[in-house]
Coordinates of C-alpha atoms in Angstrom, one line a residue:
M1 CA -10.4 -1.1 7.0
T2 CA -12.5 1.6 8.6
T3 CA -15.6 3.1 7.0
S4 CA -17.8 6.1 7.8
T5 CA -21.3 6.8 6.6
A6 CA -21.4 10.5 7.6
Q7 CA -21.6 12.9 4.7
S8 CA -21.2 16.6 4.8
P9 CA -23.0 19.0 2.4
A10 CA -20.7 20.1 -0.4
H11 CA -19.4 23.5 -0.5
T12 CA -19.9 24.3 3.2
Q13 CA -17.6 24.4 6.1
P14 CA -19.4 22.2 8.7
A15 CA -19.0 22.4 12.4
L16 CA -16.6 19.7 13.5
P17 CA -15.9 17.9 16.8
A18 CA -12.9 19.0 18.8
T19 CA -12.0 15.4 19.5
M20 CA -12.1 12.1 17.7
R21 CA -11.5 8.4 18.4
A22 CA -8.3 6.6 17.3
S23 CA -7.0 3.1 17.8
V24 CA -3.4 3.6 19.1
L25 CA -0.5 1.2 19.3
Q26 CA 0.6 1.7 22.9
R27 CA 3.5 -0.7 22.7
Q28 CA 4.4 -3.9 21.0
G29 CA 1.3 -6.2 21.0
E30 CA -1.0 -3.7 22.8
M31 CA -3.8 -1.5 21.2
A32 CA -6.1 0.9 22.9
L33 CA -9.0 3.0 21.8
E34 CA -8.3 6.7 22.7
T35 CA -9.8 10.1 22.4
L36 CA -7.5 12.6 20.5
A37 CA -7.8 16.1 19.2
V38 CA -9.0 16.4 15.7
P39 CA -6.0 17.5 13.6
D40 CA -5.5 21.3 13.0
L41 CA -5.2 22.2 9.3
E42 CA -2.4 24.0 7.7
P43 CA -3.5 26.3 4.8
D44 CA -2.8 23.7 2.0
Q45 CA -4.3 20.8 3.9
V46 CA -7.7 19.1 3.9
L47 CA -9.4 17.2 6.8
V48 CA -10.5 13.8 5.7
Q49 CA -13.2 11.9 7.6
V50 CA -11.8 8.4 7.1
A51 CA -14.1 5.9 5.4
A52 CA -11.9 2.9 5.1
V53 CA -8.4 1.7 6.1
G54 CA -6.7 -1.4 4.8
V55 CA -4.5 -3.4 7.1
C56 CA -1.0 -3.6 5.7
G57 CA 1.8 -6.1 6.5
S58 CA 3.8 -3.2 8.0
D59 CA 0.9 -2.5 10.4
V60 CA 0.9 -6.1 11.6
H61 CA 4.7 -6.0 11.8
Y62 CA 4.7 -2.9 14.0
Y63 CA 2.1 -4.5 16.2
E64 CA 3.9 -7.8 16.6
H65 CA 7.4 -6.6 16.8
G66 CA 7.3 -2.9 17.7
R67 CA 9.7 -1.9 14.8
I68 CA 10.7 -2.3 11.1
G69 CA 14.4 -1.8 10.8
E70 CA 15.4 1.6 12.0
Y71 CA 11.8 2.7 12.5
V72 CA 11.1 1.9 16.2
V73 CA 7.7 2.4 18.1
D74 CA 9.1 4.2 21.2
H75 CA 5.9 6.1 22.0
P76 CA 2.1 5.5 21.2
L77 CA 1.5 5.4 17.4
V78 CA -1.7 5.4 15.3
L79 CA -1.3 2.7 12.6
G80 CA -2.9 2.6 9.2
H81 CA -1.8 4.1 5.9
E82 CA -4.1 2.6 3.3
L83 CA -7.1 5.0 3.3
S84 CA -10.1 6.6 1.7
G85 CA -12.6 9.0 3.0
R86 CA -14.5 12.2 2.4
I87 CA -13.3 15.8 2.8
A88 CA -14.8 17.4 6.0
A89 CA -13.0 20.7 6.1
V90 CA -10.2 22.6 4.2
G91 CA -7.4 24.9 5.0
T92 CA -7.4 28.5 4.0
A93 CA -5.6 28.0 0.8
V94 CA -7.8 25.2 -0.5
D95 CA -11.1 25.8 -2.6
P96 CA -14.1 25.2 -0.2
A97 CA -15.7 23.4 -3.2
R98 CA -13.6 20.4 -2.1
I99 CA -15.8 19.8 1.0
G100 CA -17.9 16.7 0.6
Q101 CA -15.7 15.1 -2.1
R102 CA -14.8 11.4 -1.7
V103 CA -11.1 10.9 -1.9
A104 CA -8.2 8.4 -1.9
V105 CA -5.3 9.5 0.2
E106 CA -1.7 9.3 -0.8
P107 CA -0.3 9.0 2.8
Q108 CA 2.9 10.8 2.6
R109 CA 4.4 14.3 2.7
P110 CA 7.6 15.0 1.0
C111 CA 9.5 18.3 1.4
R112 CA 9.1 19.1 -2.3
T113 CA 12.4 21.2 -2.2
C114 CA 15.3 18.7 -1.9
R115 CA 17.4 17.1 -4.8
Q116 CA 15.2 14.0 -4.9
C117 CA 12.0 15.8 -4.9
K118 CA 13.2 18.2 -7.6
A119 CA 14.2 15.2 -9.7
G120 CA 10.7 13.8 -9.4
R121 CA 11.8 11.0 -7.0
Y122 CA 9.7 12.4 -4.0
N123 CA 9.5 8.9 -2.5
L124 CA 13.1 9.0 -1.8
C125 CA 13.0 12.4 0.0
P126 CA 15.2 12.1 3.1
D127 CA 12.7 14.2 5.0
I128 CA 9.4 12.5 3.9
K129 CA 6.8 12.0 6.5
F130 CA 4.7 8.9 5.9
Y131 CA 1.5 7.9 7.8
A132 CA 2.0 5.1 10.6
T133 CA 5.8 5.3 10.3
P134 CA 7.3 6.4 13.6
P135 CA 6.8 9.2 14.7
V136 CA 4.0 10.0 12.3
D137 CA 0.5 8.9 13.1
G138 CA -1.6 7.0 10.6
A139 CA -5.3 6.5 9.7
F140 CA -6.8 4.2 12.3
A141 CA -8.7 7.3 13.4
E142 CA -11.8 9.3 12.6
Y143 CA -10.1 12.1 10.9
V144 CA -6.7 12.7 9.3
A145 CA -5.1 15.8 7.7
I146 CA -3.2 15.7 4.4
Q147 CA -2.0 18.1 1.7
S148 CA -4.9 18.9 -0.6
D149 CA -3.0 17.6 -3.8
F150 CA -2.4 14.3 -2.1
A151 CA -6.2 13.7 -1.6
Y152 CA -7.4 12.4 -5.0
D153 CA -11.1 12.6 -6.1
I154 CA -12.6 9.2 -6.8
P155 CA -15.8 8.4 -8.8
D156 CA -18.9 7.0 -7.3
S157 CA -18.2 3.7 -9.1
V158 CA -15.1 3.2 -6.9
S159 CA -15.9 1.7 -3.4
D160 CA -14.4 3.0 -0.2
E161 CA -12.5 -0.1 0.3
A162 CA -11.1 -0.1 -3.3
A163 CA -10.0 3.5 -2.9
A164 CA -8.2 2.7 0.3
L165 CA -6.4 -0.1 -1.5
I166 CA -5.0 2.2 -4.1
E167 CA -2.0 2.5 -1.7
P168 CA -0.9 -1.1 -2.2
L169 CA -1.9 -0.9 -5.9
S170 CA 0.4 2.0 -6.1
V171 CA 3.2 -0.4 -4.9
G172 CA 2.3 -2.9 -7.7
L173 CA 2.1 -0.2 -10.3
W174 CA 5.5 1.2 -9.3
A175 CA 7.1 -2.2 -9.4
C176 CA 5.7 -2.9 -12.8
E177 CA 7.0 0.5 -14.0
R178 CA 10.5 -0.3 -12.5
A179 CA 10.4 -3.7 -14.1
D180 CA 9.6 -2.2 -17.5
I181 CA 6.5 -4.3 -18.0
R182 CA 5.0 -3.6 -21.5
P183 CA 2.7 -5.3 -24.0
G184 CA 3.9 -8.8 -24.5
S185 CA 6.1 -9.0 -21.4
R186 CA 6.6 -12.3 -19.6
V187 CA 6.8 -11.8 -15.8
L188 CA 7.3 -13.9 -12.7
I189 CA 5.9 -12.9 -9.4
A190 CA 7.0 -14.6 -6.1
G191 CA 4.3 -14.5 -3.4
A192 CA 0.5 -14.8 -4.0
G193 CA -0.4 -12.5 -1.1
P194 CA -2.1 -9.1 -1.5
I195 CA 0.9 -7.4 -3.1
G196 CA 1.5 -10.3 -5.4
I197 CA -2.1 -10.5 -6.6
I198 CA -2.0 -6.7 -7.0
A199 CA 1.3 -6.9 -9.0
A200 CA -0.3 -9.6 -11.2
Q201 CA -3.3 -7.3 -11.9
A202 CA -1.0 -4.4 -12.6
A203 CA 1.2 -6.5 -14.9
R204 CA -1.8 -7.6 -16.8
A205 CA -3.0 -3.9 -17.1
F206 CA 0.5 -2.9 -18.3
G207 CA 0.0 -5.5 -21.1
A208 CA 2.0 -8.6 -19.9
T209 CA 0.8 -11.7 -21.7
E210 CA 2.4 -14.3 -19.4
I211 CA 2.3 -13.8 -15.7
Y212 CA 3.7 -16.6 -13.6
I213 CA 3.1 -16.5 -9.9
S214 CA 4.7 -18.8 -7.3
D215 CA 3.7 -19.6 -3.7
I216 CA 3.7 -22.6 -1.3
A217 CA -0.1 -22.2 -0.7
E218 CA -2.4 -23.9 -3.1
D219 CA -5.4 -21.8 -2.1
R220 CA -3.5 -18.6 -2.9
L221 CA -2.2 -19.9 -6.1
A222 CA -5.8 -20.8 -7.2
F223 CA -7.0 -17.3 -6.2
A224 CA -4.2 -15.7 -8.2
L225 CA -5.1 -17.7 -11.3
K226 CA -8.6 -16.2 -11.1
H227 CA -7.4 -12.6 -10.6
G228 CA -4.4 -11.7 -12.8
A229 CA -2.0 -14.7 -13.2
T230 CA -1.9 -17.0 -16.2
H231 CA 0.3 -19.7 -14.7
A232 CA 0.7 -20.8 -11.0
I233 CA 3.8 -22.6 -9.7
N234 CA 4.0 -24.4 -6.4
A235 CA 7.4 -23.4 -4.8
R236 CA 7.5 -26.5 -2.7
T237 CA 7.5 -28.9 -5.7
D238 CA 8.3 -27.0 -8.9
S239 CA 11.3 -24.8 -9.8
V240 CA 11.0 -21.5 -11.6
E241 CA 14.6 -21.4 -12.8
G242 CA 15.1 -21.3 -16.4
L243 CA 11.7 -19.7 -17.3
D244 CA 13.6 -16.9 -19.1
V245 CA 11.1 -14.2 -18.2
D246 CA 11.6 -10.5 -18.9
A247 CA 11.0 -9.5 -15.4
F248 CA 10.9 -11.0 -11.8
I249 CA 9.0 -9.2 -9.1
D250 CA 9.6 -10.6 -5.6
A251 CA 6.5 -9.9 -3.3
S252 CA 7.5 -12.6 -0.8
G253 CA 10.8 -11.4 0.9
A254 CA 11.8 -15.1 1.0
P255 CA 15.6 -15.4 0.4
Q256 CA 15.2 -18.7 -1.6
A257 CA 12.5 -17.1 -3.6
V258 CA 14.7 -14.2 -4.5
R259 CA 17.5 -16.4 -5.6
S260 CA 15.4 -18.7 -7.6
G261 CA 13.5 -15.8 -9.2
I262 CA 16.7 -14.1 -10.4
K263 CA 17.7 -17.5 -12.1
A264 CA 14.3 -17.2 -13.9
V265 CA 15.2 -14.0 -15.6
G266 CA 16.6 -13.9 -19.2
P267 CA 19.4 -11.7 -20.5
A268 CA 18.9 -8.0 -19.9
G269 CA 15.9 -8.8 -17.8
R270 CA 14.9 -7.0 -14.6
V271 CA 14.6 -8.0 -11.0
I272 CA 12.4 -5.9 -8.7
L273 CA 12.5 -6.5 -4.8
V274 CA 9.3 -5.5 -3.2
G275 CA 8.8 -8.1 -0.3
L276 CA 10.0 -7.3 3.2
G277 CA 12.5 -10.1 4.2
A278 CA 16.0 -10.4 5.6
D279 CA 18.3 -7.4 5.6
D280 CA 20.9 -9.3 3.9
V281 CA 20.4 -12.1 1.2
E282 CA 23.0 -14.0 -0.8
L283 CA 22.5 -13.4 -4.4
P284 CA 23.8 -15.3 -7.7
V285 CA 26.1 -12.5 -8.6
S286 CA 27.7 -14.2 -11.6
Y287 CA 24.4 -15.0 -13.1
I288 CA 23.4 -11.3 -12.7
Q289 CA 26.7 -10.2 -14.2
N290 CA 26.9 -12.5 -17.2
R291 CA 23.3 -11.7 -18.2
E292 CA 23.4 -8.0 -17.4
I293 CA 20.4 -8.3 -15.3
W294 CA 19.1 -5.0 -13.9
L295 CA 18.2 -5.3 -10.1
S296 CA 16.4 -2.7 -8.0
G297 CA 14.4 -2.3 -4.9
V298 CA 11.1 -0.6 -4.6
F299 CA 10.4 2.1 -2.0
R300 CA 6.7 3.2 -2.1
Y301 CA 5.8 5.0 -5.3
T302 CA 5.5 8.4 -7.1
N303 CA 2.5 9.8 -9.0
T304 CA 0.6 6.6 -9.2
W305 CA -2.8 7.6 -7.9
P306 CA -4.3 9.0 -11.1
L307 CA -3.4 5.9 -13.1
A308 CA -4.6 3.6 -10.3
I309 CA -8.0 5.4 -10.1
Q310 CA -8.4 5.2 -13.9
L311 CA -7.6 1.4 -13.9
I312 CA -10.1 0.6 -11.2
A313 CA -12.8 2.8 -12.8
D314 CA -12.2 1.1 -16.1
G315 CA -12.5 -2.3 -14.6
K316 CA -8.9 -3.3 -15.5
V317 CA -8.0 -3.9 -11.8
D318 CA -10.4 -5.3 -9.1
L319 CA -9.4 -4.5 -5.6
D320 CA -12.7 -5.4 -3.9
I321 CA -11.9 -9.1 -4.3
L322 CA -9.0 -8.6 -1.9
V323 CA -11.2 -7.5 1.1
T324 CA -11.7 -10.6 3.1
G325 CA -12.9 -9.2 6.4
K326 CA -14.4 -6.0 7.9
F327 CA -13.9 -4.6 11.4
T328 CA -15.0 -1.5 13.2
L329 CA -12.5 1.0 14.5
A330 CA -12.8 -0.4 18.0
E331 CA -11.9 -3.7 16.5
S332 CA -8.6 -2.7 14.9
E333 CA -6.6 -5.0 17.0
E334 CA -8.8 -7.9 15.8
A335 CA -8.2 -6.7 12.2
L336 CA -4.4 -6.7 12.8
I337 CA -4.6 -10.3 14.1
A338 CA -6.9 -11.5 11.2
G339 CA -4.3 -10.7 8.7
K340 CA -2.4 -13.7 9.9
Q341 CA -5.3 -16.1 9.5
P342 CA -5.7 -18.6 6.8
G343 CA -7.8 -17.3 3.8
Q344 CA -7.3 -13.6 4.8
L345 CA -5.9 -11.2 2.3
K346 CA -6.9 -7.7 3.2
P347 CA -8.9 -7.3 6.5
S348 CA -10.7 -4.0 6.6
S349 CA -11.7 -2.0 9.6
T350 CA -15.1 -0.2 9.2
R351 CA -16.1 2.9 10.9
A352 CA -19.7 3.5 10.8
A353 CA -22.5 3.1 13.5
D354 CA -19.9 2.8 16.3
S355 CA -18.9 6.4 15.8
P356 CA -20.1 8.8 18.7
H357 CA -19.7 11.9 16.5

């Protein structure tokens, strides 16, 4: 995650530097700190001085493998899409009163005019541009540009780090919405990593009363029990099949976890696939058919930031507990590597005193 201590006086358009520093993925396994031009603003955009950036599994995957499915890093790319910051400048169509506001950024730009956008499913826009997804640069930089309505004001009670983690929280909220979690629901979550923990907290906020979480790591299961889950299951030694839950959310991507999780779902239940795993997985089709189980994937989110901000402000979701390390912008490569180390959940790169601007 990256943090910045610089503050601009509200309601003024301050002088801005022409250049900024950015941590750039040059090629698979190679990062470099570079000087880039500060983004120019379109009329409806704001310029955000980045305060914090969370390290996502997709960032690590691009760093280690240079691609995710059809998205290939074939030229230098700025990683990072979980971010917060402060508005430093605004486009000509944006109220100057926004300057100085602390914001959480929804890191995508749909076209707003296609069939999916018009239907309210802008996450499925075929022309969407998403931070840190080739060829679009992300937020391991001092400044980013985003449409004004995708920069959401955050209250002072919400930390920069928690505001940045609204992005993965949005994945959890969207998964729970797709899973039809409601008061009294019983839910199973596979994977006690960051998304699994976030999904457990989101399910609790939605009113679920029994939240099972499975993993092979006892330390992560213990952590999950303290932060959202009501029951922990060690996937190495115990089976989840037959739990008869209302919904199963896979946050592991492990084929065996997916198959077992489906068999934990009762009639007319829901299965939501969130975790990145194999492109093809063998599923218990007859089980799904005979119980009329509804199965869906999750691709990002829509309209989740306002609810996420409210849940954090009300204390119903705690994201600060996920931040297990802080790094400077210059240490972005170390932050990417740290995500793989035992005990790490959400490494955070911090941008402060190391900034020359």
